[in-house]
DNA sequence: AATGAATGAGCCTTCATTCAT
DNA sequence: TATGAATGAAGGCTCATTCAT
């Protein structure tokens, strides 16, 4: 596959990101992609044989563009600062209007067998748990946090974010509600918030 | 609609519950229901004009069959006991093999405009928040719990359960992981768990 | 078939007349009739096995209720008066809002083989031709009319009315346009109209 | 849409013309067209989304192929000759065995709101009235015709033709009957026919 | 690489008609 | 007579997928 091909593929991925953002995963047809990309039916099939394959590449593309909070650790920010930063990134993600893929992610993984090898989402999930666990441990060391079981706390935060994410898609969620949960988390870790 | 008709409708609802449990909401076609019920195409349409209408009745049927924890309050069980009971019911719900509608619920509400008037799921959600909030307040009074913001704590628990629910459907969740989160919640409320 | 049955049948015919008036012949389903009559599906089939049979009875019912201009001839009205009366009845028929069956008639006969034995419409058509022919002959005798071929003139009038009828249903027709044609006919018969 | 596509579309129109000619408008289903064209269901939908759209194109195709009598005026034919020519064309149209769309036209326009903007049939109707009106005026000038109200006469002829057309479809019409009406018209215009 | 016409499977929906009660 | 639940055929429509060019 030549350079030109790779560019075309990336173009399709970019356009598809918008489409999946608007319609979710299950509603998207090959025709939707074809129309949005303004290419031919046959043309799309040269690159992708199904919306599934395409969505996988969309996810990979997103993962490559994602932030890496682990790298922030051990710079001069405090553990609490970084945790807050992480939560605010998640907030942005949940309330993002354009290219919000959360619904598509859920629908995609609902359709997959739970333990596929190359599970991008799981990798991100586990990374987050690990990163937050480390953060909490650091916070405990520096005296910022109080916590008996850092790993359980880390899982707790990540599951909670998942819950906020899905609730935002089903029942709706206000930014204020999200903020109140951030506060509650920090308080649970023994931080005094003014 | 006569008695017989009501029975038939309930029969369809019961069969459909299984189908939605197996396939989720979006994958189910009228044909799936027809096949599972062993009735004719036209026959089904006498009762339901769409899978959407049918699923709404399935949800109503489930809601009618659900537990009411509020009624348990102020009997001789402690607040912690009742909270634990609630969480264990949620655990059962998440790990139930048969007629597990969680995926269907998510997919259904992804498709609805958020905040439709007669939102069964929202009603249950709000009820749970209210009930847990009350429980925590009672627990604080009796000295079982320590908590600065009972309402935030209640929301926290309910969002967390949502997160566990969706995670179970996407990445998979072990009963042990669920239990660890129960433990973490109780500890956060200041309970010493042996 | 008892008295009660006959009444019920007439009731169905009356209701059906309205339905055919609103929807034409081809659009009407047995369900439309059932709904309008507020009887059961099976109930209707006891009386009529198809919309075709029902429409035939509707036509018979209409025919029985129709005017008989022949009886007016040789009373003290002049030929021109009676001709005018006939044309004004046809006008009423064309512009009638309620129970206007003209469309239904056309659609029905489009579907029939052209020369069915018991053709009600043909009988009416032939009657009209005969009646008008007689009128013109009388008019010629009394010196009211001038006409070389009374039969051709009679056919001409009846075909013209058919044309006005169908045009009213396809392209639309104004009462004024109808009146101008009445005038034209009378002038063709040598009558001076003020 | 490429050249080939246009050819295919025309092919469909041509086949459909025959089908509408045989069955009328209301009886024709997409399946009828599919079968007659020997293409796939989906294939037809690439070109037409409904029998209505298809019939509109059939009408356009017919209109494009129609005669223009106006162009014959002021050549060396007399007004009476041209009028006769017009009537004989209408006769051919009415008694044509193959691709006779008259029934389909009626059924189509019964279903439309009267006075739709792009009403092909109305255009033809109005054209005919205008053309015949002009003819009669010319005939009066040349002394061929006698007529007090040329416009009313023109309408009369066109409505009459409509009546003959619809009668042919409902009760049946013999060529002789048509001829007798031609004769009557000409006589009404003061022409001596041998 | 790219096009877009073509296919046919599959689901949706309506309706005439039957039949047990 | 009367009911209305039930059936299944028929037609509408969409979509993933293929293939000749």
Coordinates of C-alpha atoms in Angstrom, one line a residue, chain C residues 26-27 103 106-107 109-111 114 119 121-122 125 148-149 152-153 155-156 159-160 162-164 166-167 169-171 173 177 181 184 187, chain D residues 26-27 103 106-107 109-111 114 119 121-122 125 148-149 152-153 155-156 159-160 162-164 166-167 169-171 173 177 181 184 187:
Chain C
X26 CA -59.9 1.2 -5.5
X27 CA -58.6 2.6 -2.3
X103 CA -64.6 8.8 -8.9
X106 CA -65.0 5.4 -12.9
X107 CA -62.5 3.3 -11.0
X109 CA -65.8 0.3 -14.4
X110 CA -62.1 0.7 -15.3
X111 CA -61.7 -2.6 -13.6
X114 CA -66.6 -3.4 -20.6
X119 CA -74.3 -2.8 -16.0
X121 CA -74.1 2.7 -15.3
X122 CA -74.8 1.7 -18.8
X125 CA -76.4 6.2 -19.7
X148 CA -80.9 17.7 -37.7
X149 CA -80.0 14.6 -35.9
X152 CA -76.5 12.3 -32.3
X153 CA -77.4 15.4 -30.3
X155 CA -75.4 11.3 -27.4
X156 CA -73.4 14.5 -27.7
X159 CA -70.8 12.2 -23.7
X160 CA -70.1 15.9 -22.9
X162 CA -69.2 12.4 -19.0
X163 CA -66.3 14.6 -20.1
X164 CA -67.2 17.3 -17.6
X166 CA -64.1 13.1 -15.5
X167 CA -62.4 16.4 -16.0
X169 CA -62.0 14.7 -11.1
X170 CA -58.7 15.0 -12.9
X171 CA -58.0 18.6 -13.8
X173 CA -63.7 22.1 -13.1
X177 CA -67.2 26.4 -16.8
X181 CA -71.2 24.5 -21.5
X184 CA -73.4 26.3 -25.5
X187 CA -77.5 27.6 -28.3
Chain D
X26 CA -53.3 1.9 -9.6
X27 CA -52.9 -1.8 -10.2
X103 CA -57.0 4.5 -18.1
X106 CA -57.4 8.9 -15.3
X107 CA -56.4 6.8 -12.3
X109 CA -55.0 12.1 -11.7
X110 CA -57.8 10.8 -9.6
X111 CA -55.1 10.3 -7.0
X114 CA -56.1 18.9 -8.7
X119 CA -49.6 19.0 -14.6
X121 CA -52.2 16.5 -18.7
X122 CA -53.6 20.0 -18.0
X125 CA -55.7 20.0 -22.3
X148 CA -71.0 32.5 -32.0
X149 CA -68.5 31.7 -29.2
X152 CA -66.9 27.8 -25.7
X153 CA -67.0 25.6 -28.8
X155 CA -64.0 23.7 -24.7
X156 CA -67.0 21.8 -25.9
X159 CA -64.7 18.1 -23.0
X160 CA -66.5 15.9 -25.5
X162 CA -62.7 13.5 -22.6
X163 CA -66.1 12.1 -22.4
X164 CA -65.6 9.8 -25.3
X166 CA -63.7 7.9 -20.4
X167 CA -66.8 6.2 -21.8
X169 CA -62.9 2.8 -20.8
X170 CA -66.1 2.3 -18.7
X171 CA -69.0 1.4 -20.9
X173 CA -67.3 2.8 -27.3
X177 CA -70.1 6.1 -32.3
X181 CA -69.8 12.5 -32.9
X184 CA -72.1 16.1 -35.2
X187 CA -72.3 20.1 -38.4

